[in-house]
PDB file of C-alpha atoms in Angstrom:
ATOM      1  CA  UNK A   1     -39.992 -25.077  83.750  1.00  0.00           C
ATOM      2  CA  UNK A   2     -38.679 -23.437  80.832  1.00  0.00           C
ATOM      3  CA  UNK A   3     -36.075 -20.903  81.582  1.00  0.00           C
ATOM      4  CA  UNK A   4     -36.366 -17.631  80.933  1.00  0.00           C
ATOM      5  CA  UNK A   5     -33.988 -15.788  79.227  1.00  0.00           C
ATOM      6  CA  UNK A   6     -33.430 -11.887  78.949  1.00  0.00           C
ATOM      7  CA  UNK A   7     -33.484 -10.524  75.374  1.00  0.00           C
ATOM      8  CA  UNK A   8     -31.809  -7.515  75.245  1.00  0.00           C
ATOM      9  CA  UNK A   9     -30.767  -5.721  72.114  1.00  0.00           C
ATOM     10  CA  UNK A  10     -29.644  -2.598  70.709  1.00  0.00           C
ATOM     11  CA  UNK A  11     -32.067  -1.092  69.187  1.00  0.00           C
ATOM     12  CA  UNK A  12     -30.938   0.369  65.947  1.00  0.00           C
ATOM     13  CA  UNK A  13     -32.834   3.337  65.435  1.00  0.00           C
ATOM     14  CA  UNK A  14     -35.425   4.320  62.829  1.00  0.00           C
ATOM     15  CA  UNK A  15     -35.130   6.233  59.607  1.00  0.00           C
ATOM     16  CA  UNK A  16     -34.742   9.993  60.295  1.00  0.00           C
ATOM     17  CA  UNK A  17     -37.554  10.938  57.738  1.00  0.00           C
ATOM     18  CA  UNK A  18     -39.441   8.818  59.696  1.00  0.00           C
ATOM     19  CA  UNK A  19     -39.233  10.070  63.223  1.00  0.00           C
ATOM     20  CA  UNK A  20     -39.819  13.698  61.890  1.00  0.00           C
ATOM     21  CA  UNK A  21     -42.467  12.562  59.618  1.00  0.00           C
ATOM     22  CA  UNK A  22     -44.688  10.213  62.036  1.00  0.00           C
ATOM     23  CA  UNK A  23     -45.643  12.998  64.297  1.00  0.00           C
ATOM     24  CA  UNK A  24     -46.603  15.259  61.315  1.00  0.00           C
ATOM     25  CA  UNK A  25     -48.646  12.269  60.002  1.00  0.00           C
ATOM     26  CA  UNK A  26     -50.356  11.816  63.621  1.00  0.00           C
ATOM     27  CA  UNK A  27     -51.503  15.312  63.218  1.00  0.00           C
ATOM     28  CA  UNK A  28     -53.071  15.175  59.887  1.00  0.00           C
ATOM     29  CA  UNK A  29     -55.002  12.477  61.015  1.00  0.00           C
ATOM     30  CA  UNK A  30     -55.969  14.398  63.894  1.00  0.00           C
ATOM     31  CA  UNK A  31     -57.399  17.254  62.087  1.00  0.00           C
ATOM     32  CA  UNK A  32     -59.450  14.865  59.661  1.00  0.00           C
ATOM     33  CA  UNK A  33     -60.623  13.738  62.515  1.00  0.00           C
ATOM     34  CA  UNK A  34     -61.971  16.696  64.024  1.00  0.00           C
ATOM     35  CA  UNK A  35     -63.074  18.080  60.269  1.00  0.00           C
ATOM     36  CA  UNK A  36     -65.003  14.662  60.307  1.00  0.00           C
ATOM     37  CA  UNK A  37     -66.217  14.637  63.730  1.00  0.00           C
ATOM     38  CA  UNK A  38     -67.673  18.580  63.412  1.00  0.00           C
ATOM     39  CA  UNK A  39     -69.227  18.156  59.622  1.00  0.00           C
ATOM     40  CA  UNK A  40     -71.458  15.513  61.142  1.00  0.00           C
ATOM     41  CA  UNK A  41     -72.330  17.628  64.000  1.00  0.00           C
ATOM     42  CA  UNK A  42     -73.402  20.463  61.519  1.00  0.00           C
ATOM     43  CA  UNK A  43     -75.367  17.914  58.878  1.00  0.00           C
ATOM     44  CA  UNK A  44     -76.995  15.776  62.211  1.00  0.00           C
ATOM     45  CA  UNK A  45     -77.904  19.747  63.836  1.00  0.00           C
ATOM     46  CA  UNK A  46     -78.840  21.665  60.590  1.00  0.00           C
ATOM     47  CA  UNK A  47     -80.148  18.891  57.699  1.00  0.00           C
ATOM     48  CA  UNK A  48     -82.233  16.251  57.341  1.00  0.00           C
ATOM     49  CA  UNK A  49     -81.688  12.881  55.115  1.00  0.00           C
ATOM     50  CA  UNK A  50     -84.406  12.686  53.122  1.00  0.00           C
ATOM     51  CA  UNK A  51     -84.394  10.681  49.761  1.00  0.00           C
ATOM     52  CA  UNK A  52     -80.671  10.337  49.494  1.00  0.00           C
ATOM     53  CA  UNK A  53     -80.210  13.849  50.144  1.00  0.00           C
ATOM     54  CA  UNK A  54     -79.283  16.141  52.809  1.00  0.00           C
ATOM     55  CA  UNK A  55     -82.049  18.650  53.036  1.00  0.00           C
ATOM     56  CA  UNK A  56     -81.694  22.016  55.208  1.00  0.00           C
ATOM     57  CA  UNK A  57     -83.561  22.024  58.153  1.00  0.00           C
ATOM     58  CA  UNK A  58     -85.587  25.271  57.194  1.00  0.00           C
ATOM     59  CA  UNK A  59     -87.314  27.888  60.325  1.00  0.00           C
ATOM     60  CA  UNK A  60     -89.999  30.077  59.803  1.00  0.00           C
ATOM     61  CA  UNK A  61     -88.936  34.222  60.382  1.00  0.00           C
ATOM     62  CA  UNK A  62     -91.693  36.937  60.474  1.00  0.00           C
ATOM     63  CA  UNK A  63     -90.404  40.201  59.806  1.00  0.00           C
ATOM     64  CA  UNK A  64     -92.980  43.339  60.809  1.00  0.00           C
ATOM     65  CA  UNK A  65     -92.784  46.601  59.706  1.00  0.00           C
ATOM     66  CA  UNK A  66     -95.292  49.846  59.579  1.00  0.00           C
ATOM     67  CA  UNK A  67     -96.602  51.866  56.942  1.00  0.00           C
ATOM     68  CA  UNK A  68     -98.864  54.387  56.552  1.00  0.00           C
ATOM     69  CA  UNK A  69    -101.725  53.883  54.811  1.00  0.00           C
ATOM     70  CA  UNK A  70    -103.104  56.795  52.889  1.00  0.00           C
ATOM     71  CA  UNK A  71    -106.452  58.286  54.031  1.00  0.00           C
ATOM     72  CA  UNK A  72    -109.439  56.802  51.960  1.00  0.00           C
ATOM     73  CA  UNK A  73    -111.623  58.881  53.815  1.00  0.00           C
ATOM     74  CA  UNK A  74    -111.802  63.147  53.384  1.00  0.00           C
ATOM     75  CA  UNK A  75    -111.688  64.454  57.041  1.00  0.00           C
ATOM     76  CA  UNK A  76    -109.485  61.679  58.140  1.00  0.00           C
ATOM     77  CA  UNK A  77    -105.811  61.624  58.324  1.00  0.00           C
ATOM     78  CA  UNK A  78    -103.553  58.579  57.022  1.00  0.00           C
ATOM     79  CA  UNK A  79    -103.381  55.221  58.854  1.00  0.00           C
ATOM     80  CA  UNK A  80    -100.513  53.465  60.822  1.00  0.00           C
ATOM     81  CA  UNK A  81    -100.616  49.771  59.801  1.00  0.00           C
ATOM     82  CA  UNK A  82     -98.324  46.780  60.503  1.00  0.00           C
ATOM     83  CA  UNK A  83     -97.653  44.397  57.975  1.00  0.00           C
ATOM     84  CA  UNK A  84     -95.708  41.196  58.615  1.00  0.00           C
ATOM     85  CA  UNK A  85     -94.151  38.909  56.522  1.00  0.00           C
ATOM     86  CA  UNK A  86     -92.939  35.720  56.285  1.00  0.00           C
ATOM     87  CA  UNK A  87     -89.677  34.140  54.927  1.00  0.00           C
ATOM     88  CA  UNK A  88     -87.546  31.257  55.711  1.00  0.00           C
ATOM     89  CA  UNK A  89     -84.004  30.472  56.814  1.00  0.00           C
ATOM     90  CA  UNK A  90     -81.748  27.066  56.517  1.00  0.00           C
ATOM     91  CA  UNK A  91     -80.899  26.874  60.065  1.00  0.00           C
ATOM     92  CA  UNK A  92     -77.258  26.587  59.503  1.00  0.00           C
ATOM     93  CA  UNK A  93     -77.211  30.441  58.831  1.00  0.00           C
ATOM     94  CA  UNK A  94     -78.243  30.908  61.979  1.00  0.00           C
ATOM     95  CA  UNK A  95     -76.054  29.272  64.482  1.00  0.00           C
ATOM     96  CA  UNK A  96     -72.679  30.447  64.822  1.00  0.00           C
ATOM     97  CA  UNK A  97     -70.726  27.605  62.851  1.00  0.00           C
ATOM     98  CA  UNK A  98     -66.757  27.933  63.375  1.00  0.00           C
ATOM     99  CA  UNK A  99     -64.117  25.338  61.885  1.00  0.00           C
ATOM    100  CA  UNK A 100     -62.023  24.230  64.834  1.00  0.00           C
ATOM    101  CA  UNK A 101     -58.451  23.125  63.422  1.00  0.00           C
ATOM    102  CA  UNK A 102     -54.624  22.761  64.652  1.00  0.00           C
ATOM    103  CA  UNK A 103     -53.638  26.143  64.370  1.00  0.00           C
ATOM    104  CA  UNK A 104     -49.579  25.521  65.277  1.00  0.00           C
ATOM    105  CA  UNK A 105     -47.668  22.693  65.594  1.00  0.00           C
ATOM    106  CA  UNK A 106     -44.682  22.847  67.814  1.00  0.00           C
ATOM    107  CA  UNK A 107     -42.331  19.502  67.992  1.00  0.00           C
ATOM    108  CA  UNK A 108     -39.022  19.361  70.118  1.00  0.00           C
ATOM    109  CA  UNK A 109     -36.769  16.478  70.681  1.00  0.00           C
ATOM    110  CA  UNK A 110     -33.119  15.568  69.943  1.00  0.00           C
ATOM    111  CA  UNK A 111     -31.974  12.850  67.722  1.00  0.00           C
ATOM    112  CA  UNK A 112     -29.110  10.909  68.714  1.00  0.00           C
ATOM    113  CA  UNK A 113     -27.434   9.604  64.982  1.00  0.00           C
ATOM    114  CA  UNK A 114     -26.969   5.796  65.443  1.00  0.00           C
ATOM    115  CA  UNK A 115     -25.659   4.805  62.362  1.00  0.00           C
ATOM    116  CA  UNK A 116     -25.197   6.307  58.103  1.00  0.00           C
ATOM    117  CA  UNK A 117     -25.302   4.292  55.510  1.00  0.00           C
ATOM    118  CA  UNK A 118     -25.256   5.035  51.707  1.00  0.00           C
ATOM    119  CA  UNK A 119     -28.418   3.487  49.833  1.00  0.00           C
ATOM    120  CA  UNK A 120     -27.115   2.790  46.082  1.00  0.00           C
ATOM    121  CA  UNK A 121     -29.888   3.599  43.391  1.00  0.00           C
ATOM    122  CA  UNK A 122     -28.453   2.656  40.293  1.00  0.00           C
ATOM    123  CA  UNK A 123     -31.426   0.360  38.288  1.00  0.00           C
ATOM    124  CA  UNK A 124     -30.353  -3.283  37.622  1.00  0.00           C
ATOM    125  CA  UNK A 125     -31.966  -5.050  35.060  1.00  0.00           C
ATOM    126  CA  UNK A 126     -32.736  -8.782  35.791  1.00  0.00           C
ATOM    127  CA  UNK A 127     -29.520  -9.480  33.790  1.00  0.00           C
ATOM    128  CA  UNK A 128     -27.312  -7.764  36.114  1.00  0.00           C
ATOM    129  CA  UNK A 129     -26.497  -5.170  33.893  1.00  0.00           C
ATOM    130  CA  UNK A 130     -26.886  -1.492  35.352  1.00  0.00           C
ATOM    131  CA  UNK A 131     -29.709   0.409  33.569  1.00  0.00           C
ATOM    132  CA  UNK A 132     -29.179   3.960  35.022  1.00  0.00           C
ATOM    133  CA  UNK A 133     -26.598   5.256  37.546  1.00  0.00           C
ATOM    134  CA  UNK A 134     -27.835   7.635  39.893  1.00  0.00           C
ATOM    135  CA  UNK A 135     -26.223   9.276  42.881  1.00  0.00           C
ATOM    136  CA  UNK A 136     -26.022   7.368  45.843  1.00  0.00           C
ATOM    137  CA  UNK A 137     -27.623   9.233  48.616  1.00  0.00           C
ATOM    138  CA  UNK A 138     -26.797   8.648  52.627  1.00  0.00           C
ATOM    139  CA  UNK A 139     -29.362   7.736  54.912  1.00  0.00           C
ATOM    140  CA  UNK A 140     -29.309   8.068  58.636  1.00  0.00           C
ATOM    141  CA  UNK A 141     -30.323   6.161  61.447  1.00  0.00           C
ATOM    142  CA  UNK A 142     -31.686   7.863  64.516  1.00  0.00           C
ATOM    143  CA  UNK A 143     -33.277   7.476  67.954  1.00  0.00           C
ATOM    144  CA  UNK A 144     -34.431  10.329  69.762  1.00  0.00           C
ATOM    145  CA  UNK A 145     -33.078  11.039  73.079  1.00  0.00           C
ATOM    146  CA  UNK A 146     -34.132  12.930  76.062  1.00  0.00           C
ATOM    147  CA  UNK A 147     -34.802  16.841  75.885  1.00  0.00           C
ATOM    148  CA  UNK A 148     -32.221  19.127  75.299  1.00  0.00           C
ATOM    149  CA  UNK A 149     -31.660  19.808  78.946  1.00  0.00           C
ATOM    150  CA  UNK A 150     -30.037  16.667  79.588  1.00  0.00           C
ATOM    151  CA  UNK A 151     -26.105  17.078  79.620  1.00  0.00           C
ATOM    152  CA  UNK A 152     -22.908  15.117  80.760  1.00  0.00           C
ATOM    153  CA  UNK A 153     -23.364  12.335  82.400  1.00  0.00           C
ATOM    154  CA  UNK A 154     -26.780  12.462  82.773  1.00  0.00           C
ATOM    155  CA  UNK A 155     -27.253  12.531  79.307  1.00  0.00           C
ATOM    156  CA  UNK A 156     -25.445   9.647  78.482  1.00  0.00           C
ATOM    157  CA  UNK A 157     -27.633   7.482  80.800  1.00  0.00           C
ATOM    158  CA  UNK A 158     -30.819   9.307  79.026  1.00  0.00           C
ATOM    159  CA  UNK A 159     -29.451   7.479  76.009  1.00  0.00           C
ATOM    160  CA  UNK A 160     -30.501   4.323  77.517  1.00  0.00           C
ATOM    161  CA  UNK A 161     -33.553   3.923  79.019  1.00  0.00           C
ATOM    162  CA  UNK A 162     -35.359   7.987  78.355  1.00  0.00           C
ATOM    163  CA  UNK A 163     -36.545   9.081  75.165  1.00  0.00           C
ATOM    164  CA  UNK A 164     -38.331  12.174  74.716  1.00  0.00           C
ATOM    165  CA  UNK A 165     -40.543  13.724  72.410  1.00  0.00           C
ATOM    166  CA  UNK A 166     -42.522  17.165  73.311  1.00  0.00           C
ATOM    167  CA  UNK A 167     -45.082  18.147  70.798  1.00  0.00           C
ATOM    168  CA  UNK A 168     -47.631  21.133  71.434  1.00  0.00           C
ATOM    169  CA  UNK A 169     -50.528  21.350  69.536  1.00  0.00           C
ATOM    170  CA  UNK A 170     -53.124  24.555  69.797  1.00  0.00           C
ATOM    171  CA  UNK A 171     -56.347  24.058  68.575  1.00  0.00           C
ATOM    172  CA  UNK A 172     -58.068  27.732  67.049  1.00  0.00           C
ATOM    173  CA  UNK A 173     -60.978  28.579  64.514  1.00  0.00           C
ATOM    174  CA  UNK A 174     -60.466  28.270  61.139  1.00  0.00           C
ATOM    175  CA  UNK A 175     -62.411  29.843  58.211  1.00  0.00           C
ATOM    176  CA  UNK A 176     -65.124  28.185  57.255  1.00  0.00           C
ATOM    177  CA  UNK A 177     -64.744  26.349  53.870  1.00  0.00           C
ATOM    178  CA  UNK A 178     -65.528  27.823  50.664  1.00  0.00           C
ATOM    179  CA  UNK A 179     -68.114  25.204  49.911  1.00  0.00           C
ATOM    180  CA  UNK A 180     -69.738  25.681  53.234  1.00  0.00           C
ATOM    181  CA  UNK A 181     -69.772  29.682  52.705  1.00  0.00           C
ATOM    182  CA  UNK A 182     -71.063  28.935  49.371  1.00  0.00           C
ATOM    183  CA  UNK A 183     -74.173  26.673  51.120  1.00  0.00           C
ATOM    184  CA  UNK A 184     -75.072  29.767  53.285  1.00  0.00           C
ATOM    185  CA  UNK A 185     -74.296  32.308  50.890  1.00  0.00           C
ATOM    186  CA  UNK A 186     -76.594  30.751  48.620  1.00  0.00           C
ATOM    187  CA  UNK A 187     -79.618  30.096  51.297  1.00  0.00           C
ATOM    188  CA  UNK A 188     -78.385  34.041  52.118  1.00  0.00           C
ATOM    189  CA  UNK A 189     -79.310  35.447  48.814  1.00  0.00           C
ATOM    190  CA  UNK A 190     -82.292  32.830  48.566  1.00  0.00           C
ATOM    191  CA  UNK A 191     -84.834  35.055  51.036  1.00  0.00           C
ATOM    192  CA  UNK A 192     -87.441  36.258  49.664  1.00  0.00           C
ATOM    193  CA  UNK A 193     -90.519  37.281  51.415  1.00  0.00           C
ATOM    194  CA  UNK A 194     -93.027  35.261  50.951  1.00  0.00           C
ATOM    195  CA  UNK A 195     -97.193  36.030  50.637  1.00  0.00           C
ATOM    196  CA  UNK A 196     -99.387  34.723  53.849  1.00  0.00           C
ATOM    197  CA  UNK A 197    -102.240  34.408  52.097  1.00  0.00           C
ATOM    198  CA  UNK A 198    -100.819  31.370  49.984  1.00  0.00           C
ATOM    199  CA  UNK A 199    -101.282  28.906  53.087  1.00  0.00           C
ATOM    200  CA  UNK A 200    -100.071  25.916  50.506  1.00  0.00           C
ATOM    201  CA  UNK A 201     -96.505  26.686  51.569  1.00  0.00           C
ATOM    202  CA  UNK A 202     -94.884  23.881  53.634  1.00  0.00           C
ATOM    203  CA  UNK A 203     -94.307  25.450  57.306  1.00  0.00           C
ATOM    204  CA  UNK A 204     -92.456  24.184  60.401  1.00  0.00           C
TER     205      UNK A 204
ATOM    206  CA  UNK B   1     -67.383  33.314  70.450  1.00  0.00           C
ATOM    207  CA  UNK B   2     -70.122  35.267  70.687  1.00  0.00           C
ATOM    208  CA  UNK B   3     -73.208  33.850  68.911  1.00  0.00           C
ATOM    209  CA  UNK B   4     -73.594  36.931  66.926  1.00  0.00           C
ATOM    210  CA  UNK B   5     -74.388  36.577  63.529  1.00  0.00           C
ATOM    211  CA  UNK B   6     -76.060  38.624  61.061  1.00  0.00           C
ATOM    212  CA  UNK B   7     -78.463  38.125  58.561  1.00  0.00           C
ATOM    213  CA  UNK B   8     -79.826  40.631  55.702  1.00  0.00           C
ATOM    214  CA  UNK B   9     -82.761  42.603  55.887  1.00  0.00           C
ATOM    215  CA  UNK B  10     -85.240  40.579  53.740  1.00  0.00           C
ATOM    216  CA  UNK B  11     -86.760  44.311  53.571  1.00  0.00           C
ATOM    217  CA  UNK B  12     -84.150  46.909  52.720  1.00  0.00           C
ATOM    218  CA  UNK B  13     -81.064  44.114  52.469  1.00  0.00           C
ATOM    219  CA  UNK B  14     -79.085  45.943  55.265  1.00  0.00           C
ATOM    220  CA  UNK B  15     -77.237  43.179  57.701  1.00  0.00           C
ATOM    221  CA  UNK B  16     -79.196  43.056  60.918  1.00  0.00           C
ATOM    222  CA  UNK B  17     -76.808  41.623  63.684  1.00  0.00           C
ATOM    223  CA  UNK B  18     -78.891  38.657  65.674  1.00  0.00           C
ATOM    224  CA  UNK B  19     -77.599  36.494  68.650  1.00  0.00           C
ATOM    225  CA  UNK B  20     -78.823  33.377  67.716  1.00  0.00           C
ATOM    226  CA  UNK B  21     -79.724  32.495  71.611  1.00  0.00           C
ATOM    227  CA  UNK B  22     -81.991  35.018  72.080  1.00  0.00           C
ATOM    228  CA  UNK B  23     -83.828  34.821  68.628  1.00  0.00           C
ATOM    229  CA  UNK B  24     -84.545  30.927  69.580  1.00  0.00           C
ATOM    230  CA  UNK B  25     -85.631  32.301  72.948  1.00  0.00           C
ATOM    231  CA  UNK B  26     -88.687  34.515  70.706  1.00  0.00           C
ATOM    232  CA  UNK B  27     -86.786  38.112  70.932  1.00  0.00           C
ATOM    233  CA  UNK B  28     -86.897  39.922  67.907  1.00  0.00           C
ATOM    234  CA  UNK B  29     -84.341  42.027  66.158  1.00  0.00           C
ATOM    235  CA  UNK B  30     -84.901  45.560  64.536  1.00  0.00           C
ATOM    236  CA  UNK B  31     -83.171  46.614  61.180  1.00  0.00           C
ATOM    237  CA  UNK B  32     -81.379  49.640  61.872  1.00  0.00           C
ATOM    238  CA  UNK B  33     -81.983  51.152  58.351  1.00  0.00           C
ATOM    239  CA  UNK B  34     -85.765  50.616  57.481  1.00  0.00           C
ATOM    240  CA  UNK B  35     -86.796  49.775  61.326  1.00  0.00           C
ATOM    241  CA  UNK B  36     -88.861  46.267  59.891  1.00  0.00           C
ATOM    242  CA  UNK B  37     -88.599  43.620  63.304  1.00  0.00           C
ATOM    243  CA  UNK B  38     -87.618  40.316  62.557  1.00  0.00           C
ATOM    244  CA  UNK B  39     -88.017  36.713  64.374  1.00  0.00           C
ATOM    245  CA  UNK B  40     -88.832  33.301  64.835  1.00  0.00           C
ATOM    246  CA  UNK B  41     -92.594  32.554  63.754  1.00  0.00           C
ATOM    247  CA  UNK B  42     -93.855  31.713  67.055  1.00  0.00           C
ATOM    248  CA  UNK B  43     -95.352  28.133  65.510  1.00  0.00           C
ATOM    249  CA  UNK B  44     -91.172  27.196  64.639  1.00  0.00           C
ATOM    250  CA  UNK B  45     -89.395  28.466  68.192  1.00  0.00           C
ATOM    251  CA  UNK B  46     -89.672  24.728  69.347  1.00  0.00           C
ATOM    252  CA  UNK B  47     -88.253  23.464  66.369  1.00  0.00           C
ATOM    253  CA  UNK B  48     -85.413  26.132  66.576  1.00  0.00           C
ATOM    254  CA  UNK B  49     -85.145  25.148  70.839  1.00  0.00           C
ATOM    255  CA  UNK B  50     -85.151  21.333  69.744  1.00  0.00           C
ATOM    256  CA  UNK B  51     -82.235  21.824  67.065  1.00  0.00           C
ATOM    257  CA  UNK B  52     -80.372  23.931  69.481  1.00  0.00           C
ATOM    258  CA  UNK B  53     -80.185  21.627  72.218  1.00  0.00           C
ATOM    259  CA  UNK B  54     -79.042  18.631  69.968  1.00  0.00           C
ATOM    260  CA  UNK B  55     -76.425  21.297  68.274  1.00  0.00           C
ATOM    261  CA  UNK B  56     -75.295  21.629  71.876  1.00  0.00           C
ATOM    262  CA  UNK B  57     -75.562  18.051  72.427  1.00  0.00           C
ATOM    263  CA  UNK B  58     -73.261  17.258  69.881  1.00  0.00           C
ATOM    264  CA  UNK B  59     -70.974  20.009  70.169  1.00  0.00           C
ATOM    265  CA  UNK B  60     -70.439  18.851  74.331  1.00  0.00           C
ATOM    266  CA  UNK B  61     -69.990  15.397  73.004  1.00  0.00           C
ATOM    267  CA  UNK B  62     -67.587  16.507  70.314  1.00  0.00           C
ATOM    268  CA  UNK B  63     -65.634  18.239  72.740  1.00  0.00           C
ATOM    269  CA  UNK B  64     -65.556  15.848  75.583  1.00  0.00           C
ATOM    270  CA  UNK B  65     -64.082  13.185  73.333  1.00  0.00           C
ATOM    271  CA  UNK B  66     -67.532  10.847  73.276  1.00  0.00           C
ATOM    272  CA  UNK B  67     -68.626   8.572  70.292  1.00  0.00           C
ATOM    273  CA  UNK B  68     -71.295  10.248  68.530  1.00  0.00           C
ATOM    274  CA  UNK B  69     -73.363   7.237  67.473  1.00  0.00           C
ATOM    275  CA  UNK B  70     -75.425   7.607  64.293  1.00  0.00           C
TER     276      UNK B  70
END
């Protein structure tokens, strides 16, 4: 039976830009996700693929409206008549479309400094010689710890076996984007009423 | 949200506030300038009901975390 042994190891910590960074990253790819997630709700809800394109799906409006009609007759007053009209509108300038997206980002933990190091930058050529000297910079080492409510003694056990890492995320609606405004602005200014006697007009 | 939205007046070009709900539902919406009455052609409210219930569809899936397959 082979024995088993217990690793243990100190865990050296990760780069600082790195434990700040990660969580901002994680975000980002949340919000794609969502952006992704609702613009194929709108294009499956509101368009149609057709030919390699996304077509609008397109809904037939009446609008009705009186007039009078002046008398043709002498003796008889003038006439109250409805006309009605028809025109059509891309169904995504109908339903209310909002862009959902992380509105604030709040992220809260302590970093305990494990260990600095200076990272030397100078170029070497493959002769040895130095091509440029630059500045050394420092670079730190970190692990996060637990919240900063932990004190004393407590603390220093959280070092060991509690890490923590509180990030709050709220979700709210976003503008739309300008090339989705532009979509419905330009399907906006596009009605125009159309005659009912042509009956060759496509209709849903 | 409120489903409010407005469209112009294809009449007079005045903004005529509609709740999209009830306009898929057959109500119909009066422009407050030149008084012209505007809705769904009763021959498209299904169309309009069907694309409404799959908007809702996917918006229920979007926000319950399912995998919209396509």
């Amino acid at each position: 039976m082979a024995k088993k042994e217990n690793y243990k190891y100190e865990f050296a910590g990760l780069p600082i830009y790195d434990i700040i960074g990660k969580p901002l990253i994680a975000i980002a790819r949340a919000q794609n996700m969502m952006s992704k997630e609702q613009l194929r709700t709108m294009l499956d809800a509101c368009f149609k693929y057709h030919n390699g394109a996304y077509e609008p799906i397109m809904l037939k409006m009446v609008v009705t409206r009186s007039f009078l009609e002046p008398a043709t007759k002498p003796g008889k007053g003038p006439e109250l008549k409805m006309i009605s009209t028809d025109f059509f509108l891309p169904m995504i300038t109908i339903f209310p479309i909002n862009a959902l997206g992380i509105e604030n980002v709040d992220i809260d933990f302590n970093v305990e400094i494990t260990s600095q190091y200076m990272v030397d930058k100078d170029e070497i050529d493959e002769g040895g010689d130095k091509i440029s000297a630059q500045p050394s910079s420092l670079e730190c080492l970190g692990k996060i710890t637990k919240g900063p409510g932990a004190s004393g003694e407590d603390q220093e056990q959280s070092y060991e076996n509690n890490s923590s890492f509180r990030i709050a995320v709220e979700a709210g609606t976003m503008p739309l984007t300008k090339g989705l405004l532009e979509i419905i602005n330009i399907y906006t200014n596009a009605i125009q009423p159309i005659d009912t006697s042509q009956k060759n007009h496509q209709t849903l | 949200m409120t489903g409010e939205q407005s469209i112009q007046c294809p009449v007079c070009q005045t903004p005529i506030l509609i709740e999209y709900k009830a306009l898929i539902q057959g109500m119909r919406f009066t422009c407050g300038n030149c008084k012209a009455s505007i809705g769904i052609a009763s021959e498209a409210i299904s169309v309009a009901k069907e694309t409404m219930k799959k908007y809702d569809e996917l918006k229920t899936q979007f926000r319950d975390g399912k995998k919209v397959n396509k």
